[in-house]
CSV table of C-alpha atoms in Angstrom, one decimal:
chain,number,residue,atom,x,y,z
P,1,UNK,CA,-8.0,-2.6,-14.4
P,2,UNK,CA,-5.7,-0.2,-12.8
P,3,UNK,CA,-3.3,-1.4,-10.1
P,4,UNK,CA,-5.1,0.9,-7.5
P,5,UNK,CA,-8.5,-0.6,-8.3
P,6,UNK,CA,-7.1,-4.1,-8.2
P,7,UNK,CA,-5.5,-3.5,-4.8
P,8,UNK,CA,-8.7,-1.9,-3.4
P,9,UNK,CA,-10.7,-5.0,-4.5
P,10,UNK,CA,-8.2,-7.5,-3.0
P,11,UNK,CA,-8.0,-5.6,0.3
P,12,UNK,CA,-11.8,-5.3,0.5
P,13,UNK,CA,-12.3,-9.0,-0.3
P,14,UNK,CA,-9.7,-10.2,2.1
P,15,UNK,CA,-10.1,-7.9,5.1
P,16,UNK,CA,-13.7,-6.5,4.8
P,17,UNK,CA,-12.4,-3.1,6.1
P,18,UNK,CA,-14.5,-0.5,7.9
P,19,UNK,CA,-12.3,2.1,6.3
P,20,UNK,CA,-10.0,1.9,3.3
P,21,UNK,CA,-8.0,4.4,1.4
P,22,UNK,CA,-5.5,3.4,-1.3
P,23,UNK,CA,-3.6,6.5,-2.2
P,24,UNK,CA,-1.4,6.8,-5.2
P,25,UNK,CA,1.7,8.8,-4.1
P,26,UNK,CA,3.8,8.2,-7.2
P,27,UNK,CA,3.8,11.9,-8.1
P,28,UNK,CA,5.5,12.7,-4.8
P,29,UNK,CA,8.6,10.7,-6.0
P,30,UNK,CA,9.2,12.5,-9.3
P,31,UNK,CA,12.9,13.0,-9.8
P,32,UNK,CA,14.0,10.0,-7.8
P,33,UNK,CA,16.2,7.4,-9.3
P,34,UNK,CA,15.2,3.7,-9.2
P,35,UNK,CA,18.6,2.2,-10.1
P,36,UNK,CA,18.0,-0.9,-7.9
P,37,UNK,CA,14.9,-1.7,-9.9
P,38,UNK,CA,16.7,-1.6,-13.2
P,39,UNK,CA,15.4,1.9,-14.1
P,40,UNK,CA,18.4,4.1,-14.9
P,41,UNK,CA,16.4,7.1,-15.9
P,42,UNK,CA,15.0,9.6,-13.4
P,43,UNK,CA,11.4,8.7,-12.4
P,44,UNK,CA,8.9,11.2,-13.7
P,45,UNK,CA,6.2,10.6,-11.1
P,46,UNK,CA,3.6,9.1,-13.4
P,47,UNK,CA,2.1,5.7,-13.2
P,48,UNK,CA,1.3,3.5,-10.2
P,49,UNK,CA,4.5,2.7,-8.4
P,50,UNK,CA,4.2,4.2,-5.0
P,51,UNK,CA,1.1,3.7,-2.8
P,52,UNK,CA,-0.1,4.3,0.8
P,53,UNK,CA,-2.7,2.0,2.2
P,54,UNK,CA,-4.8,3.1,5.2
P,55,UNK,CA,-7.0,0.3,6.4
P,56,UNK,CA,-9.2,-0.3,9.5
P,57,UNK,CA,-10.4,-3.9,9.7
P,58,UNK,CA,-11.6,-6.3,12.3
P,59,UNK,CA,-9.3,-8.9,10.7
P,60,UNK,CA,-6.4,-7.0,12.3
P,61,UNK,CA,-7.7,-7.4,15.9
P,62,UNK,CA,-5.2,-9.4,17.9
P,63,UNK,CA,-2.4,-9.1,15.3
P,64,UNK,CA,0.9,-7.4,15.9
P,65,UNK,CA,1.9,-4.5,13.6
P,66,UNK,CA,4.3,-6.8,11.8
P,67,UNK,CA,1.7,-9.5,11.3
P,68,UNK,CA,-0.6,-6.9,9.8
P,69,UNK,CA,2.1,-5.7,7.4
P,70,UNK,CA,3.0,-9.2,6.4
P,71,UNK,CA,-0.7,-10.0,5.7
P,72,UNK,CA,-1.1,-7.0,3.4
P,73,UNK,CA,2.3,-7.6,1.7
P,74,UNK,CA,1.4,-11.3,1.1
P,75,UNK,CA,-2.0,-10.3,-0.4
P,76,UNK,CA,-0.3,-7.8,-2.7
P,77,UNK,CA,2.6,-10.0,-3.7
P,78,UNK,CA,1.6,-10.0,-7.4
P,79,UNK,CA,1.5,-6.2,-7.5
P,80,UNK,CA,4.9,-5.9,-5.9
P,81,UNK,CA,6.3,-8.3,-8.5
P,82,UNK,CA,4.5,-6.3,-11.3
P,83,UNK,CA,6.1,-2.9,-10.7
P,84,UNK,CA,4.8,-1.6,-7.4
P,85,UNK,CA,8.0,0.0,-6.0
P,86,UNK,CA,6.9,1.3,-2.6
P,87,UNK,CA,4.1,0.5,-0.3
P,88,UNK,CA,3.4,2.4,3.0
P,89,UNK,CA,0.9,0.5,5.1
P,90,UNK,CA,-1.1,2.0,8.0
P,91,UNK,CA,-3.3,-0.8,9.3
P,92,UNK,CA,-5.5,-0.7,12.4
P,93,UNK,CA,-8.2,-2.7,14.1
P,94,UNK,CA,-11.5,-1.0,14.9
P,95,UNK,CA,-11.3,1.3,18.0
P,96,UNK,CA,-7.5,1.8,17.6
P,97,UNK,CA,-6.3,5.3,17.1
P,98,UNK,CA,-5.2,6.3,13.6
P,99,UNK,CA,-3.3,9.4,12.4
P,100,UNK,CA,-5.8,9.8,9.6
């Protein structure tokens, strides 16, 4: 199972979102160096290392932005340990304005 599909399943199971988009943005980072991750070569943009998560869920109602980010990061801790290098999170509760 790809990392993207695994993340989509975890997010769906945990948050029952009204809207969910897990976008692989790895190709946007081609040419970047990931020295801090132990990668000394230039990143070629392939694979599943950089993602954007856009999620609208009733589970986020009453939570601060930081609490929402912490909830998503905690849920995806295994993926972050397994090579997920960057994660942009855009969480919202139903009725809140989104940029997407």
